[in-house]
Every structure is written in C-alpha cells, then in structure tokens.
Short mmCIF file of C-alpha atoms and ligand atoms in Angstrom, two decimals:
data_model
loop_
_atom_site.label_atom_id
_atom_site.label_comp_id
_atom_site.label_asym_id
_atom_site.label_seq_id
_atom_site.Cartn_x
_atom_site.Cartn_y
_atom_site.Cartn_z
CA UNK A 1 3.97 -4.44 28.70
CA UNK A 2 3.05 -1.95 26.22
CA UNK A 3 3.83 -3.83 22.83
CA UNK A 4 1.22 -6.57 22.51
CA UNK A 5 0.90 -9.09 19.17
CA UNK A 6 -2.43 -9.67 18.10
CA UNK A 7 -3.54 -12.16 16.63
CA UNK A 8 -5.28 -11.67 13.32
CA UNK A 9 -8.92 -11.88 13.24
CA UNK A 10 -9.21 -10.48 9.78
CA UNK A 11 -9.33 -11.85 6.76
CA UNK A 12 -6.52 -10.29 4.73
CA UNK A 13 -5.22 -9.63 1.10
CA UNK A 14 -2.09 -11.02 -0.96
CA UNK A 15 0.18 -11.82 2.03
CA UNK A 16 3.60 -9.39 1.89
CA UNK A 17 5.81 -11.51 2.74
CA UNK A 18 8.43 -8.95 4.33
CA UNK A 19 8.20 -5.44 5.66
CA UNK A 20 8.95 -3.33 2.91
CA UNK A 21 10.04 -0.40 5.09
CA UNK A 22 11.83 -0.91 8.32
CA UNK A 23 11.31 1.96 11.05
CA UNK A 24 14.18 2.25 12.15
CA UNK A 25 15.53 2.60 15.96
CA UNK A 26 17.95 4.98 15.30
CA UNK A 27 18.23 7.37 17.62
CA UNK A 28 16.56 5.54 20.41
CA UNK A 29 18.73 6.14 23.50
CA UNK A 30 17.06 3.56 25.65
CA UNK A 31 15.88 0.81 22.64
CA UNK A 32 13.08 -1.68 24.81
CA UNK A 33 12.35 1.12 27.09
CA UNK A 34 8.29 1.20 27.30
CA UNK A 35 7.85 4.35 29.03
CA UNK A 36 8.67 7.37 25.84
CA UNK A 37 6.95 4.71 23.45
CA UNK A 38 4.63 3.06 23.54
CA UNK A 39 4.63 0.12 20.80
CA UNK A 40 1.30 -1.30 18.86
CA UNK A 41 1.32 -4.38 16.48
CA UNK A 42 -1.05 -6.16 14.75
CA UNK A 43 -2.06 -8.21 11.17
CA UNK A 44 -4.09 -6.63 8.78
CA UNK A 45 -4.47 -7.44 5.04
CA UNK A 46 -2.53 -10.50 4.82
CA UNK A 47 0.37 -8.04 6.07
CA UNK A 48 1.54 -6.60 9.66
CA UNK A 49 1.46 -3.45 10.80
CA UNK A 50 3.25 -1.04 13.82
CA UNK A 51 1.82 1.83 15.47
CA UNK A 52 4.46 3.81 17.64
CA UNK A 53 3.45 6.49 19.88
CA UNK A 54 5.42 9.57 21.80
CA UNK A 55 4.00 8.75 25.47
CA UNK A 56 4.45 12.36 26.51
CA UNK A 57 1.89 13.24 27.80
CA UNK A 58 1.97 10.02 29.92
CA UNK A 59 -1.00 7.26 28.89
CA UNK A 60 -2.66 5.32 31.23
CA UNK A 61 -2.61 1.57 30.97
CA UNK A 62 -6.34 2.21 30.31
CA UNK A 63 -5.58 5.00 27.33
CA UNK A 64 -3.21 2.05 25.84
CA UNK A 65 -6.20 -0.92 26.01
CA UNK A 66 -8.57 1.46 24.57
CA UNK A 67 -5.75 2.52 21.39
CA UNK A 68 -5.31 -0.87 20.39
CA UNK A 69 -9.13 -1.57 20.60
CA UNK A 70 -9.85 1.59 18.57
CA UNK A 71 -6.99 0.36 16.37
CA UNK A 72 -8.18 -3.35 15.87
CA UNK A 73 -11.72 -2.27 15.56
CA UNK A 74 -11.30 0.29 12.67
CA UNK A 75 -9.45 -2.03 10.63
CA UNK A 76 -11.95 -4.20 10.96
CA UNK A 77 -14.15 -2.14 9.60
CA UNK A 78 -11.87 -1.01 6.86
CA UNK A 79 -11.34 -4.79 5.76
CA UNK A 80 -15.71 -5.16 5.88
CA UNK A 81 -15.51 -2.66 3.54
CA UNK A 82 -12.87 -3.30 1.26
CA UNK A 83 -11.22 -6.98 1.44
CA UNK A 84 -12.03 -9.35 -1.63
CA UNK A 85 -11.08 -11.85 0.69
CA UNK A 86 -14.04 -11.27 2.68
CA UNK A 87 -16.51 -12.85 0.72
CA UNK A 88 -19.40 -10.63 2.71
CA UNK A 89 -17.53 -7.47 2.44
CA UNK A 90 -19.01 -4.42 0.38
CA UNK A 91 -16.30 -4.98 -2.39
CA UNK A 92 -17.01 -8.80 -2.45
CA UNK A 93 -20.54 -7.97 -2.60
CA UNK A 94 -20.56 -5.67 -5.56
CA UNK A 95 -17.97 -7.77 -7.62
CA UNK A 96 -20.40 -10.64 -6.98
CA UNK A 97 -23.34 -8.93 -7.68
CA UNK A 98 -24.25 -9.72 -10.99
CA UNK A 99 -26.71 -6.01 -12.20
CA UNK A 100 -25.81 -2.81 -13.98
CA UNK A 101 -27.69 -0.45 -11.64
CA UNK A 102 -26.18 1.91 -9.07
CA UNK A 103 -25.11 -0.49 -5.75
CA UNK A 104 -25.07 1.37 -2.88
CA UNK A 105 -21.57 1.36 -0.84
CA UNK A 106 -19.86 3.23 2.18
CA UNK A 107 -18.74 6.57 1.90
CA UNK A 108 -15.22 5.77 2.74
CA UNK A 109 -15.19 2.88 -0.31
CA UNK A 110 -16.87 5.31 -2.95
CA UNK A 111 -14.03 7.78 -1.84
CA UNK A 112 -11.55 5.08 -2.17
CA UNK A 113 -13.22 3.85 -5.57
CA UNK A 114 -12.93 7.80 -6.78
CA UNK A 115 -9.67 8.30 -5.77
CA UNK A 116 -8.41 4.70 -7.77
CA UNK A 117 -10.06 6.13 -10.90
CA UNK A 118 -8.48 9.45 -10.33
CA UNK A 119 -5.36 7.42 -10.10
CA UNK A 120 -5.75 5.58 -13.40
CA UNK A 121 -6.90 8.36 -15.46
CA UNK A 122 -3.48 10.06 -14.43
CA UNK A 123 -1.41 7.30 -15.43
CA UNK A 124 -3.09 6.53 -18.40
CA UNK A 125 -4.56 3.20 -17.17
CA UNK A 126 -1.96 1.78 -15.66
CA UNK A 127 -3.58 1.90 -11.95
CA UNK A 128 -6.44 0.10 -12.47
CA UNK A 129 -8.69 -1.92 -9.43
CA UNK A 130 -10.50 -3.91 -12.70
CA UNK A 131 -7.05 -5.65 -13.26
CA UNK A 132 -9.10 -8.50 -10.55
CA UNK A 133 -9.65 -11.21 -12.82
CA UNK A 134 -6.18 -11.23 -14.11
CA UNK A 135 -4.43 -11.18 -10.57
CA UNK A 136 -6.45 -13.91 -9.91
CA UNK A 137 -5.82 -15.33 -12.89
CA UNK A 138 -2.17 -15.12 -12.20
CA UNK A 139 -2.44 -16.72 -8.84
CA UNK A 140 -1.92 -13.45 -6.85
CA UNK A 141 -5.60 -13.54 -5.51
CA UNK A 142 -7.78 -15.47 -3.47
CA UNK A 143 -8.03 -18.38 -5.43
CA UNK A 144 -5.06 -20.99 -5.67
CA UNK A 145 -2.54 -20.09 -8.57
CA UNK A 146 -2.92 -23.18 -11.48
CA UNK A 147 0.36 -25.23 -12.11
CA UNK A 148 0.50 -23.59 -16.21
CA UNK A 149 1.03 -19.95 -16.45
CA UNK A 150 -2.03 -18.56 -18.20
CA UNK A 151 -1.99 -18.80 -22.46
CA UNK A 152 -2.52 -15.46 -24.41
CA UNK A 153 -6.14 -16.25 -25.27
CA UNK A 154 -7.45 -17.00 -22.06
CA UNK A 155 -5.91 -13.49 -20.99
CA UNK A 156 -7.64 -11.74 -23.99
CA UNK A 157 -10.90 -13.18 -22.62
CA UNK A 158 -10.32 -12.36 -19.20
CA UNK A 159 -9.21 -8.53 -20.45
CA UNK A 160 -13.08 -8.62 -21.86
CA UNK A 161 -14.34 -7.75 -18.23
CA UNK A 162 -11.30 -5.45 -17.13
CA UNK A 163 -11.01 -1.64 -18.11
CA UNK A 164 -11.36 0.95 -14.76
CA UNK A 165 -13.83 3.20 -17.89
CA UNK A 166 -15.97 0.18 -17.16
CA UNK A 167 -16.73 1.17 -13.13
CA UNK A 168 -18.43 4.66 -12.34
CA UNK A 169 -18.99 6.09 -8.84
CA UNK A 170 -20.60 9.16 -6.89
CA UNK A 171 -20.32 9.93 -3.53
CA UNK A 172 -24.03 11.22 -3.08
CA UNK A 173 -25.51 8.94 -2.26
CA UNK A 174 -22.26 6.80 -1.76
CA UNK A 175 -22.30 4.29 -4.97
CA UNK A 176 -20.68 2.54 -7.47
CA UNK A 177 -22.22 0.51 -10.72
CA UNK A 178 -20.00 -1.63 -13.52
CA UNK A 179 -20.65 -1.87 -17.51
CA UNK A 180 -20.42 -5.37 -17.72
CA UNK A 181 -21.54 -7.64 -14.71
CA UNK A 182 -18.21 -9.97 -14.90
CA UNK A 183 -16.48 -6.65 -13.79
CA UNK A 184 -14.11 -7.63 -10.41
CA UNK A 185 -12.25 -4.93 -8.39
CA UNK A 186 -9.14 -5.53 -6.59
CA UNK A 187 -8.43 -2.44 -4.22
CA UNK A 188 -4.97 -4.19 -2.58
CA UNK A 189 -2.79 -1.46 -4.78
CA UNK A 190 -4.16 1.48 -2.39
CA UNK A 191 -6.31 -0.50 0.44
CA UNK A 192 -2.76 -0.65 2.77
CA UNK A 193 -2.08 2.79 2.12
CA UNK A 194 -6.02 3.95 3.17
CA UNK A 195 -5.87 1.67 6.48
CA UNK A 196 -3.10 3.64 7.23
CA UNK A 197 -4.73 7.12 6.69
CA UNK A 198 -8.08 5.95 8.95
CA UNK A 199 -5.34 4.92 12.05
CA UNK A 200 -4.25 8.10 11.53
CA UNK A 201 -7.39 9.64 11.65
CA UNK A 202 -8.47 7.66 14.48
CA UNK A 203 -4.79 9.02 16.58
CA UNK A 204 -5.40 12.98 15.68
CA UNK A 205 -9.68 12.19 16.77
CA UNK A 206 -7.97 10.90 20.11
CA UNK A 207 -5.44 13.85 20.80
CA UNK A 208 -2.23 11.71 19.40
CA UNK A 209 0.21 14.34 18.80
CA UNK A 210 3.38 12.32 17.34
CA UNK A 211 3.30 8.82 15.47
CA UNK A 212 4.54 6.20 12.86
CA UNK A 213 2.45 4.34 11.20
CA UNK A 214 3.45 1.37 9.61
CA UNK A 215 1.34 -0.92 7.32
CA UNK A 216 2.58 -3.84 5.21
CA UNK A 217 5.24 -1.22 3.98
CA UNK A 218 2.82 2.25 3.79
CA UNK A 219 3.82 4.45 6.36
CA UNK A 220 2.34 7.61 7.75
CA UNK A 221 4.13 9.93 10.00
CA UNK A 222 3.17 13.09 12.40
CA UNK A 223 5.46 15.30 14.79
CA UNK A 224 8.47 14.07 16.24
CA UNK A 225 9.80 10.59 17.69
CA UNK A 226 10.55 10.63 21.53
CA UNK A 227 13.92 11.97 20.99
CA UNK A 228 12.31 14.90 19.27
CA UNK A 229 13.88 14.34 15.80
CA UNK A 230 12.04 13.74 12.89
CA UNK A 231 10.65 9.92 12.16
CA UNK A 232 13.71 8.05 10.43
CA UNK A 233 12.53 5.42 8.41
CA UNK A 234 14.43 3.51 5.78
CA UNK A 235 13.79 1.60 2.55
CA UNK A 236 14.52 -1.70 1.87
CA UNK A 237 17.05 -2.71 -0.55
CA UNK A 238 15.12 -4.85 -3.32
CA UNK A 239 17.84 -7.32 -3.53
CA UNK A 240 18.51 -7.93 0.21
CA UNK A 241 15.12 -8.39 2.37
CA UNK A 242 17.01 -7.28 5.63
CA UNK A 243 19.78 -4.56 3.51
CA UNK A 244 18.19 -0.87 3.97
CA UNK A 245 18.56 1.52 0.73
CA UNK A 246 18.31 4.89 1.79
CA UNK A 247 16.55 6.66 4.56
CA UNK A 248 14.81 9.50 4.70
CA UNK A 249 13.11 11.47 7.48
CA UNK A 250 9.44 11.99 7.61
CA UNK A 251 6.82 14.24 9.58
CA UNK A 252 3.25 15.10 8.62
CA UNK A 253 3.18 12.58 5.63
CA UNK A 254 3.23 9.53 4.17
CA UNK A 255 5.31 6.95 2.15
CA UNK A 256 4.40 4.18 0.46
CA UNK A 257 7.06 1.53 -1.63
CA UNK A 258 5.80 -1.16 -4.39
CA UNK A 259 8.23 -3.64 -5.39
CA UNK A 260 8.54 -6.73 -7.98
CA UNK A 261 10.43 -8.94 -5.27
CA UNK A 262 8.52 -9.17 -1.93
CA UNK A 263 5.70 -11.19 -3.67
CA UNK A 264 6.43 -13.36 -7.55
CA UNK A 265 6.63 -16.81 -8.45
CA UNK A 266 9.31 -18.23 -10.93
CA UNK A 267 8.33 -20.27 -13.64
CA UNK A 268 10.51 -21.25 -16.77
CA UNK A 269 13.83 -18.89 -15.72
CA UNK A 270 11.04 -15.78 -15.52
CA UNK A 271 9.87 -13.84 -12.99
CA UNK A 272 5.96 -12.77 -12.44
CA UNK A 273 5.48 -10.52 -9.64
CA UNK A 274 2.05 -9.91 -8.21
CA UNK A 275 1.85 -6.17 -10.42
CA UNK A 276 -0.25 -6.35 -13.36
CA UNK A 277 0.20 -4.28 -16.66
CA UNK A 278 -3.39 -3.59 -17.44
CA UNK A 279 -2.61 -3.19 -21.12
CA UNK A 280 -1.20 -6.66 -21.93
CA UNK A 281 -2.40 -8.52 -18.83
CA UNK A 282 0.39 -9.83 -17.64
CA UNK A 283 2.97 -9.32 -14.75
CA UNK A 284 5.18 -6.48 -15.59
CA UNK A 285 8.66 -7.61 -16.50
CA UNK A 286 10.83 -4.68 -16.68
CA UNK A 287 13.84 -3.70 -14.32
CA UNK A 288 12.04 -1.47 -12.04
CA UNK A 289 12.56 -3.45 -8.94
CA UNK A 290 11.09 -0.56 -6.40
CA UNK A 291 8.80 2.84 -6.52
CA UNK A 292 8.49 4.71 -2.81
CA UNK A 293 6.44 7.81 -3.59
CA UNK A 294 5.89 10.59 -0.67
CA UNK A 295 2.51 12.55 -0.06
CA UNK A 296 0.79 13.47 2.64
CA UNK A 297 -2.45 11.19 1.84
CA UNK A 298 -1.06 7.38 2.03
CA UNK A 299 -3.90 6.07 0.24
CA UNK A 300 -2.59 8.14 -2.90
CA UNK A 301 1.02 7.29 -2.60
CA UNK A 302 -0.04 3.58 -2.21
CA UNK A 303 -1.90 3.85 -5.62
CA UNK A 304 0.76 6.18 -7.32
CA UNK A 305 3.73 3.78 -6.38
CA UNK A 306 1.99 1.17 -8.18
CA UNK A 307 1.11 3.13 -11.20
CA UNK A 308 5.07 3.85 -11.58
CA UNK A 309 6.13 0.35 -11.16
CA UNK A 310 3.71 -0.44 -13.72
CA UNK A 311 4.79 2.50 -16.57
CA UNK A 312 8.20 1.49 -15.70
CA UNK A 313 11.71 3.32 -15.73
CA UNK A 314 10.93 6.22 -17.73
CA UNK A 315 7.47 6.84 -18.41
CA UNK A 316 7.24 6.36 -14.77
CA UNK A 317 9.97 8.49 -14.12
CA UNK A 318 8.22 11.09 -16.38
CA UNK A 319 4.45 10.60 -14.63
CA UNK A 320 5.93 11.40 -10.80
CA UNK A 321 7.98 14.93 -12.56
CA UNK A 322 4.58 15.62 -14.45
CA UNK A 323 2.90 15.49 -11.08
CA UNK A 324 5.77 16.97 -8.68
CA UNK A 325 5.66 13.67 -6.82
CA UNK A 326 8.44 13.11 -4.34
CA UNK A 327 9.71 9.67 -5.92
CA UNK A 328 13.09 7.44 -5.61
CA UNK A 329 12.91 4.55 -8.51
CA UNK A 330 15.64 1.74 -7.67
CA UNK A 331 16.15 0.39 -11.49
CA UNK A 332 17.87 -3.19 -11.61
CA UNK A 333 20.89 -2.66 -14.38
CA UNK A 334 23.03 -5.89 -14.72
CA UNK A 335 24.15 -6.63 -11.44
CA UNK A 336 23.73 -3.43 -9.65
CA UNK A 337 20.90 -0.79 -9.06
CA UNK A 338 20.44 2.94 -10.06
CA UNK A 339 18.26 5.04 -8.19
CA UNK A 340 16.08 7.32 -10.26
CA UNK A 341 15.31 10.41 -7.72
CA UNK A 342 12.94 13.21 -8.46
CA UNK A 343 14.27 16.64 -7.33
CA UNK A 344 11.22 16.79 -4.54
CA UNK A 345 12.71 13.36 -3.28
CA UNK A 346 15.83 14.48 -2.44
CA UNK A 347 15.02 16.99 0.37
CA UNK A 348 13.82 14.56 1.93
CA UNK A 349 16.84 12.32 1.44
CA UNK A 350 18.90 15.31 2.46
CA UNK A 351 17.05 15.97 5.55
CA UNK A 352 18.25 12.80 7.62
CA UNK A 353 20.65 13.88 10.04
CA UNK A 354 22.76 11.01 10.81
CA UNK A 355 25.02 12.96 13.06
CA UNK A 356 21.63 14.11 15.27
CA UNK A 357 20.58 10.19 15.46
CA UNK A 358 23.43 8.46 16.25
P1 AMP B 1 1.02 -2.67 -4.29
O1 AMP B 1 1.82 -3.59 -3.44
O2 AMP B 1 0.39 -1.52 -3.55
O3 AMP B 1 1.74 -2.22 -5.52
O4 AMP B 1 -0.26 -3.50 -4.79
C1 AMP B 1 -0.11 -4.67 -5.56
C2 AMP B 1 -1.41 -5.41 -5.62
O5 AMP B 1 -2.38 -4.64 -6.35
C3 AMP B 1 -1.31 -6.73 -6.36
O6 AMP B 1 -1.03 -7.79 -5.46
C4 AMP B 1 -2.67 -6.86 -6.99
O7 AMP B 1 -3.61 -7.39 -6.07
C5 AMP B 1 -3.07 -5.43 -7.30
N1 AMP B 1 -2.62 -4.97 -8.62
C6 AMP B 1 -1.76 -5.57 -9.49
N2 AMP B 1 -1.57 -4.82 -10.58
C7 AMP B 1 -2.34 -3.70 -10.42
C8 AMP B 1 -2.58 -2.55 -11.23
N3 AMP B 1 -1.99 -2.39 -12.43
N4 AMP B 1 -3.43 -1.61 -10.74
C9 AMP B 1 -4.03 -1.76 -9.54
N5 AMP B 1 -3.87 -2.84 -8.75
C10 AMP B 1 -3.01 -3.80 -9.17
MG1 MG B 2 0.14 0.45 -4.05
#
C-alpha cells in the first residue's frame, strides 16, 4: 500500500483539533486507486499532515520508502529547531537561556525569526512570537491551563516580558538575542506554514513535479493533480467542522486558514480561542471566525492569517488590501456569516471549475 500512518515521534505544538482545510477528492475518477497517487500521512506539531503525489512518472516502491523517510526526517529536524515543546530544541533553548548576548541559532530559525518580525512590523504588532508567556498563560501552551481565567494584573506583568521590539536577529552568522531575559517565543502562528515550505523543498530537490501539501490546515500546492486539473481544495466552514465554505483551486502556492473555533475553551458564557491580541493580552473576542490568506511562501500566509484574525474585521480587512494579499474573511453576524473577499481572492474563487471536476 502506498498510504501509510505514522506514528508520531515528534513532540508537537497546540494540538488542532480538526483539519482546517479538507483536500478534496473531487475529480478523482478512481478514489482508493494507489497507482496515479500516491498518498503520504503523518503527525507533526500536535497536528496531521498529507502529502499527495502525481505518480507519473511511475515510483518505485523504493522511491516511496525513501519520500516518507525524507519526509519524516525533515520534520524532525524542523521541530529540533523550532518546537517549544521540545524542551532541547533551539527555540526552547534560547527562551530558556537566561543572557542578553547574541545566541547562536540555525539558519532556517533566524530566517523564520526575521520573517515573524517582518510580519509584526506590518501589522502593527499584532503578529507577534513574544505573545509566549501569555498563551501559556491562557492555557494554550505547554503547560496545563489553571481552573481561573487569568486577572488583569497578572496579564500586565506577564505583558512586562512580551513586545516582538524586544527580540533582534541577523542571519550572518545565524542569531538571535532578547532585551529582557524573561523574553519567550512562540513560533506555532507560522511554524505549520514553514514545515510545509521545507516538504516542499525537499519534493522539487527530489524531481517531484505535482503535489499537495497539507499541514494542520497550511497547504502548499505545485502543477496539476492526476487528472491534470488544478489542486481543488476547500475551506472549512467555521461553524460546521465537516461543512466546506468555498473552494478554490490552487497551483504553485500556498494557503493557509486561522480560525477562533478549531482550538478555545469556554468559561463564564465566553469564548477564548488560542489567538492572542498582543496589545491587551488576551484572546481576541471579535466575530472574525476565519482568515485563509494565499501566497506562494506558506510560512508567510501562516503568519499573515494570524495577524488578520488578530486586527479583526476591518483593520484586517484593510492590512491584506494594503498588501494585495489574496484573502477571504468569514465574519460571524448574528446567526449567519459574511465573507469579506479581497479582489485578488476572487480569481482564485472563480477559477474552480466544477463542471471540469465532477
Ligand atoms: P495560527 O493557528 O497559525 O493562527 O497560530 C495560532 C497559535 O499562535 C496560537 O495557538 C499561539 O500559540 C500562537 N499565537 C497566538 N496569538 C498570536 C499572535 N498574536 N501572534 C503570534 N502568535 C500567536
Ligand atoms: Mg498562522
């Protein structure tokens, strides 16, 4: 057989407890048929994930064993480098480490470091990997959530060691140093979205012509599927786990989706979901139930989705025009939602082809 579960030997981040995205079967002439693709699943980051590949040209058995090695072994690597539930990872290790001085870190984490500041300097601080302390705070991290929500005082003095000004980085050499020592980064707003973008690198360093990627919800798509249409993949509806949205065709980039309802708690009649406001320190409770944001690097759309869901229905909105970003917004209003749609968004709504998949 050519789809194989793995068991999963690494240590993950804030389980997702659905798929955000679904990729969808449509169009598959032959669904369970093995031999035009071939199937690759796995855990990762407290989260699944699905690699499909066009098996034209045909792989060997042997070609297969050595993808899902390559695969497994990567993201291995990715979590050593970036999980905070990995308490000897590089990120552990510099949120535990207790100077001021440069700490010297991976390329691929000072890149990923760089690219989160970029991030929150764009949104105006609303991406930020500092928010740490107050996820875990909130009971989002890897420590167990306490029985009271959290008073405003203890989140002011918690706020004392967050602020992304407070981390610098360069990539030569490859490190990163914090202003205060109590500083804590949290990279699972763009970590899914970069695990995707290495698979991908590892597929196009091995001659994979056409793929879907799919991690925890970030997806990543090149060429065609084995009917030779372009990857259909659909959005979850935030009220209905299994309901799908929309759908929209992808090839040669990526998606990624944030939502307030895969992972909350309830307390008191409220809902806190597991995104932050950096500003007030506390779970954002607006009606923006779901942000998917399109761009050919994953990592970026992963960090951007979250930035929106944080600004919220219109300064959100307003940050994905600013920045041409492809973006659908699904607002909650009363008992119904309203998608927001940017005008790059919609070519790619328009480009799915029921009629060619059905
Ligand atoms: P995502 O599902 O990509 O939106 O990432 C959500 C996760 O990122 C949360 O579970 C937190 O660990 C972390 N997080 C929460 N709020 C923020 C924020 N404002 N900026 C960056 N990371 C955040
Ligand atoms: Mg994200």
């Amino acid at each position: 057989m050519f789809s194989k579960e793995k068991r999963d030997r690494l240590q993950g981040y804030p389980a997702i407890l659905c798929l955000i995205m679904i990729l969808l079967p449509l169009g598959c002439a032959n669904p369970g048929d093995d031999r035009d693709l071939i199937v690759i699943r796995g855990h990762t980051m407290g989260t699944g994930y699905t690699v499909k590949i066009v098996n034209k040209p045909r792989m060997s058995q042997e070609d297969i064993g050595n993808a899902e090695e390559g695969i497994d072994s990567l993201l291995r690597t990715v979590n050593q480098q970036m999980s905070t539930y990995i308490d000897s990872s590089e990120i552990s290790r510099f949120n535990l480490h207790r100077g001021i001085g440069w700490f010297s870190i991976s390329t691929e984490l000072a890149e990923i470091i760089a690219q989160s500041l970029e991030v929150s300097e764009k949104s105006g601080g609303a991406f930020d990997i500092t928010v740490g302390p107050l996820v875990n705070l909130w009971g989002f991290g890897p420590s167990e959530r306490e029985a009271d929500i959290p008073g405003r005082e203890r989140i002011r003095q918690v706020m004392q060691r967050t602020g992304y000004r407070k981390v610098s980085v360069r990539l030569a050499p490859p490190s990163v140093r914090k202003e205060n020592p109590e500083v804590y980064c949290d990279l699972a707003a763009i970590a899914k979205g970069h695990g995707t973008d290495r698979i991908a690198g590892y597929l196009d360093s091995v001659g994979v012509s056409d793929y879907v990627i799919e991690m925890g919800g970030e997806i990543r798509a090149k060429g065609r599927n084995h009917l030779n249409n372009l990857w259909q993949i659909g959005i979850a509806d935030p009220d209905n786990g299994l309901g799908i949205q929309r759908v929209v065709s992808l090839s040669n980039t990526s998606m990624a989706t944030s939502g307030d309802y895969r992972n909350y708690f309830e307390h008191g009649g409220t809902r806190y979901s597991h995104i932050i406001d950096p500003r007030t320190g506390e779970p954002v409770t607006h009606k923006l139930a779901s942000v998917t944001v399109i761009h050919e690097n994953c990592a970026y759309a992963d960090a951007m989705a979250t930035a929106i869901i944080v600004l919220g229905p219109e300064d959100g909105y307003e940050l994905a025009l600013e920045e041409n970003l492809p973006a659908l917004l699904i607002v909650r209003e009363r008992d119904s939602l309203i998608e927001k749609v940017t005008p790059s968004f919609k070519r790619h709504l328009e480009s799915y082809d029921y009629g060619s998949n059905l």
